[in-house]
Short mmCIF file of C-alpha atoms in Angstrom, two decimals:
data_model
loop_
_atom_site.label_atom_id
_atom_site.label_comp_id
_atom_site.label_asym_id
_atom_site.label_seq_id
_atom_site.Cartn_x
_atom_site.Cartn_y
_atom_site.Cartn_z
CA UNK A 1 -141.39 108.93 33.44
CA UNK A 2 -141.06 108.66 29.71
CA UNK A 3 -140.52 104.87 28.19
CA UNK A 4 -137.21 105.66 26.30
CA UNK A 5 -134.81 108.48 27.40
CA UNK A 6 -131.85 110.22 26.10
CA UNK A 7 -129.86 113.43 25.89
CA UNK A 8 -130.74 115.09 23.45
CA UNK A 9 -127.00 116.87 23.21
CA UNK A 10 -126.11 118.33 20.85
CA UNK A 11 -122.81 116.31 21.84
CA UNK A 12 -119.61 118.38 20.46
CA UNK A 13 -116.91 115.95 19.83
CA UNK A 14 -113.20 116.86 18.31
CA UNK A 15 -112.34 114.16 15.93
CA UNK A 16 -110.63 111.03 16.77
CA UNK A 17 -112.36 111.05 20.18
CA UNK A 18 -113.83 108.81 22.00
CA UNK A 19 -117.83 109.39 22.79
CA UNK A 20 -120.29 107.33 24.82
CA UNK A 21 -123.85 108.23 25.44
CA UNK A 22 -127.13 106.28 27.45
CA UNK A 23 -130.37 105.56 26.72
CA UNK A 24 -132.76 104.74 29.83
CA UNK A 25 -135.85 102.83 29.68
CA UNK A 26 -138.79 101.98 32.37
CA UNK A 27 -139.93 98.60 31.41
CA UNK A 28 -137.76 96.22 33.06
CA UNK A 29 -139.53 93.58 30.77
CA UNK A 30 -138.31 94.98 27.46
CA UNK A 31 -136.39 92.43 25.63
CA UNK A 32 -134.99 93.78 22.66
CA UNK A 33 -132.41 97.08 21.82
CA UNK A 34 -131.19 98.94 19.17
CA UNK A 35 -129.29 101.81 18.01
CA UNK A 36 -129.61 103.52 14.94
CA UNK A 37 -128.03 106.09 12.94
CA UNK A 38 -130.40 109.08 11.57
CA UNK A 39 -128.68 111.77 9.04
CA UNK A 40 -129.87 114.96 8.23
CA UNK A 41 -133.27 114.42 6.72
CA UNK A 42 -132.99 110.90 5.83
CA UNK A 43 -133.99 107.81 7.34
CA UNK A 44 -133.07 105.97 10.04
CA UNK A 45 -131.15 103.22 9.68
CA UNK A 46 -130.18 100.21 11.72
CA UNK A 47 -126.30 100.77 13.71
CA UNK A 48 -126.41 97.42 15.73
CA UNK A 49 -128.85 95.19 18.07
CA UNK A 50 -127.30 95.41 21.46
CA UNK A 51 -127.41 91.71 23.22
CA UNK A 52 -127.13 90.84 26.85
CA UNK A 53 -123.34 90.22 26.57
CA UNK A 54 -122.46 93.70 24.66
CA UNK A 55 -121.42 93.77 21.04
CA UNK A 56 -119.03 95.51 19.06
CA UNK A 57 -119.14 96.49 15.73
CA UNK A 58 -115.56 98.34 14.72
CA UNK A 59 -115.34 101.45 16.13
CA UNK A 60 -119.06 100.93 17.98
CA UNK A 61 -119.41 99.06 21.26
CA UNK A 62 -123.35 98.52 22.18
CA UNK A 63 -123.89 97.25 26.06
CA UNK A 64 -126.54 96.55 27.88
CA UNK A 65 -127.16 97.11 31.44
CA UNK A 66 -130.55 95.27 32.86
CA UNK A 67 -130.10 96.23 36.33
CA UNK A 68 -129.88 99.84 35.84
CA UNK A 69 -131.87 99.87 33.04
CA UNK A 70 -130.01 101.19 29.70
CA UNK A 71 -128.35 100.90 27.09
CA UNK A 72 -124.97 102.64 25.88
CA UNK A 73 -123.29 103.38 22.66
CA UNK A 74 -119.30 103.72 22.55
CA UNK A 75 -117.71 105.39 19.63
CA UNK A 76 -114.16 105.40 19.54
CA UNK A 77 -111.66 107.24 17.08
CA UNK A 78 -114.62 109.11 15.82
CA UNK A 79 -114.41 110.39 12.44
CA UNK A 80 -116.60 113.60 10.84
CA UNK A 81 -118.87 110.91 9.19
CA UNK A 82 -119.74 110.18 12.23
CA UNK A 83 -121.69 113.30 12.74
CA UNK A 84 -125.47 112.25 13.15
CA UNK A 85 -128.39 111.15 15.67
CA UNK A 86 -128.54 108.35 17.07
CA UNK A 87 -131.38 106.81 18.48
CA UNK A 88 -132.29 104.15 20.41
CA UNK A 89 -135.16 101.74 20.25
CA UNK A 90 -136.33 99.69 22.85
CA UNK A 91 -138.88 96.87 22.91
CA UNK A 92 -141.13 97.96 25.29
CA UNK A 93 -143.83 95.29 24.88
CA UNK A 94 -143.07 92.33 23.21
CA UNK A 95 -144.54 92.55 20.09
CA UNK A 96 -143.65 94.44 17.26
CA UNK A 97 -146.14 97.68 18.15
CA UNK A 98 -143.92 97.92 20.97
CA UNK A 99 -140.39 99.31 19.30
CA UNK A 100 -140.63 102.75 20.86
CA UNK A 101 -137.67 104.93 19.74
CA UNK A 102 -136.20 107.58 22.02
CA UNK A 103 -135.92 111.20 20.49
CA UNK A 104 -132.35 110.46 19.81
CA UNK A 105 -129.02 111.83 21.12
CA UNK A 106 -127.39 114.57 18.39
CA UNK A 107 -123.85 113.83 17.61
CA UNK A 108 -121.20 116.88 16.31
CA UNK A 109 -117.23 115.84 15.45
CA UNK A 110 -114.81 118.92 14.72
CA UNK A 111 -112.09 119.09 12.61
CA UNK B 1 -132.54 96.05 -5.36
CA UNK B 2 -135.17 98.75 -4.19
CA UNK B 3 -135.66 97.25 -0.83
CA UNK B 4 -138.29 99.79 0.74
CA UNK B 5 -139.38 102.65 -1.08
CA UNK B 6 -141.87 105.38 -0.69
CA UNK B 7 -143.54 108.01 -2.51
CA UNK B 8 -144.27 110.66 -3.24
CA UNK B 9 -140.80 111.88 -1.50
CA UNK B 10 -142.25 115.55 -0.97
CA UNK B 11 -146.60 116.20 -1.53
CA UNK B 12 -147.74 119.80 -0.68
CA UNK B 13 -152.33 119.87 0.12
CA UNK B 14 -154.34 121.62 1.20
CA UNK B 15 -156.29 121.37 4.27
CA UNK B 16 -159.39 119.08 3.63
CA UNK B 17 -158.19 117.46 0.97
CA UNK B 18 -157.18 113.73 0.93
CA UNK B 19 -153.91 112.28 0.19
CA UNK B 20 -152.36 108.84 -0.02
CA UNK B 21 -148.51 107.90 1.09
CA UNK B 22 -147.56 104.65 -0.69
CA UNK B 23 -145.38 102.30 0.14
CA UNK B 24 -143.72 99.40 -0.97
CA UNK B 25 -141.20 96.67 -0.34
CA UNK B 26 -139.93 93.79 -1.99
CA UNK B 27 -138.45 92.07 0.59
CA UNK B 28 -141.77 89.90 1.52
CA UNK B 29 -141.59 90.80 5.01
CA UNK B 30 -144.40 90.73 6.75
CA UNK B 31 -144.36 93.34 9.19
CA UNK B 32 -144.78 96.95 8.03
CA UNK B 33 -145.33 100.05 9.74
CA UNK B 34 -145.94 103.82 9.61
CA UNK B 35 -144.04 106.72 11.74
CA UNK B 36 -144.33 110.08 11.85
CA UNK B 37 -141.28 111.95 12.77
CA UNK B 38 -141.84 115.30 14.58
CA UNK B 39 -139.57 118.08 16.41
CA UNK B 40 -139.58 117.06 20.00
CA UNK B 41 -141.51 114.13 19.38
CA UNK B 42 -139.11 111.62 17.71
CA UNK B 43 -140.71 108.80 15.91
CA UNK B 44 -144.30 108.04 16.50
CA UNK B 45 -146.05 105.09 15.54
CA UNK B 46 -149.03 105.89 13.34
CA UNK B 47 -150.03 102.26 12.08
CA UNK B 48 -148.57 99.28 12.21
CA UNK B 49 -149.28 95.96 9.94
CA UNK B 50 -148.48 91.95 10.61
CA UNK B 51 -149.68 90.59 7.05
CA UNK B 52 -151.81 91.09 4.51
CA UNK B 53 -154.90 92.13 5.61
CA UNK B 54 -154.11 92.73 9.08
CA UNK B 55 -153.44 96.03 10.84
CA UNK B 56 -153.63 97.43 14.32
CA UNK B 57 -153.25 101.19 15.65
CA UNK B 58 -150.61 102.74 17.15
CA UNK B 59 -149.81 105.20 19.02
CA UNK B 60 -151.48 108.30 17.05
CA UNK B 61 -153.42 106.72 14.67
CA UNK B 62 -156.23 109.44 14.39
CA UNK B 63 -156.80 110.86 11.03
CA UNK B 64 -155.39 108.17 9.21
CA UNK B 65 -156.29 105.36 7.58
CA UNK B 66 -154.31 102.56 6.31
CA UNK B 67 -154.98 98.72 4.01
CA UNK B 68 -152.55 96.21 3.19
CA UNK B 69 -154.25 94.01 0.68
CA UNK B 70 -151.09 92.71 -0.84
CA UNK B 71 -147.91 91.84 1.49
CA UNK B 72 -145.78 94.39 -0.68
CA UNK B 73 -147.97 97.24 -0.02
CA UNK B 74 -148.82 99.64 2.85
CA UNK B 75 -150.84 102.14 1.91
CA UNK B 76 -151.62 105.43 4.10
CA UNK B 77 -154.07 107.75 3.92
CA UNK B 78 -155.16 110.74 5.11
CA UNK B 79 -158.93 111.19 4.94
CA UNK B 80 -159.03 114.63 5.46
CA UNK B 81 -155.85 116.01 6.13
CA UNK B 82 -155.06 118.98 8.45
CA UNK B 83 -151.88 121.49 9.26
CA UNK B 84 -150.99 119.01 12.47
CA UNK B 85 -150.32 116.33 9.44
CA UNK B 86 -147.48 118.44 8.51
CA UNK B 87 -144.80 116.31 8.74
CA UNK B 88 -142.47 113.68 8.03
CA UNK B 89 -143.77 110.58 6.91
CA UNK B 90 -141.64 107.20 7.55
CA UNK B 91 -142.63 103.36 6.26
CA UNK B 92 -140.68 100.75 7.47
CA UNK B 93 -140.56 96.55 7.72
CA UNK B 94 -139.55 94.02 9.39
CA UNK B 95 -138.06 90.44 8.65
CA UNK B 96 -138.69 87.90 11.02
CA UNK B 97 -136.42 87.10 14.02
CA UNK B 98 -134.93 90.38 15.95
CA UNK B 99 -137.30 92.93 15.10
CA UNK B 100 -134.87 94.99 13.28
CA UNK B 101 -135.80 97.58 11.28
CA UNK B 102 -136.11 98.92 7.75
CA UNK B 103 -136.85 102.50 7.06
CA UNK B 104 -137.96 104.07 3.53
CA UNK B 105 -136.76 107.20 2.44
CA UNK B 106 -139.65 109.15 3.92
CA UNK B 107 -142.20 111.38 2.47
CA UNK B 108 -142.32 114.93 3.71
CA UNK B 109 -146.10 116.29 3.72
CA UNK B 110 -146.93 119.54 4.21
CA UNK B 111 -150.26 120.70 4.48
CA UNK B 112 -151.35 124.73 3.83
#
């Protein structure tokens, strides 16, 4: 079983929308989660740390579920800027040579 | 305000040869780290640095070698580079606290 899962999509999304999609991850032990946002041949860059109680961030809604496992990003009203991949990072160890990234989750809003 | 830059942005070598990504940040953090990003492989940690002077292997860390003598700096090399280097080339750092991270532009490598 890989250590960080997701769909890789493409997800195809008519604007103003609402979106949600999972990332899975083995070790129960892993303390820290992210999302981030990766453009078209740029870098990635930081979306939001997801905490134990959820977090919200606008439009974004970042929760965590420990029992099952994953983490899940909500997008609502989604706008064509929102067109991207997003991928999530999981601690996985502890330290900071454990971040491990999933292969991200490929996000498409129509006009 | 550079924050975490890298260059070159794009190098083109030939097979054998050596070639050096540099990075640099002026943030003062003192975690920094390499990724390579690959189709179908996501991000991969190459090397990964926790001060000056200190650096540990990551996940693929063969055919590359990295230094950090200055906390700015985060060199990476590759000794004698080869057409699986081909990709792209990601520096990043870290603060203290959450382990949230800070990605350079990225250099794309390719290697003929």
């Amino acid at each position: 079983r890989k250590e960080v899962e997701q769909d890789p999509g493409p997800f195809n999304v008519p604007e103003g929308a609402t979106v949600a999609f999972n990332c899975t991850y083995s070790n129960s032990a892993s303390q820290s989660f992210f999302w981030y946002r990766q453009d078209c041949r740029k870098e990635p860059k930081l979306l939001m740390s997801v905490y134990s109680s959820g977090n919200e961030d606008g439009r974004f809604t970042a929760q965590l579920n420990r029992a099952s496992q994953y983490i899940s990003l909500l997008i609502r009203d989604s706008k064509l800027s929102d067109s991207a991949t997003y991928l999530c990072v999981v601690n996985i160890g502890g330290g900071a040579d454990g971040l491990t990234f999933g292969k991200g989750t490929h996000l498409i809003i129509q006009p | 305000d550079a924050g975490i830059t890298q260059s070159p942005r794009y190098k083109i070598t030939e097979t054998g040869r050596q070639v050096t990504l540099m990075c640099h940040q002026t943030w003062s953090h003192s975690y920094m780290f390499w990724y390579r990003q690959d189709l179908g492989h996501g991000l991969r940690l190459i090397y990964y640095s926790a001060a000056a002077d200190i650096t540990d292997k990551g996940e693929v860390p063969d055919g590359y070698v990295v230094s950090r003598s200055k906390t700015e700096n985060f060199p990476l090399t590759l000794e004698s580079a080869t057409r699986s280097q081909t990709s792209v080339y990601f520096c990043a750092s870290i603060g203290t606290g959450l382990y949230e991270q800070y990605f350079g532009p990225g250099t794309r490598l390719t290697v003929t």
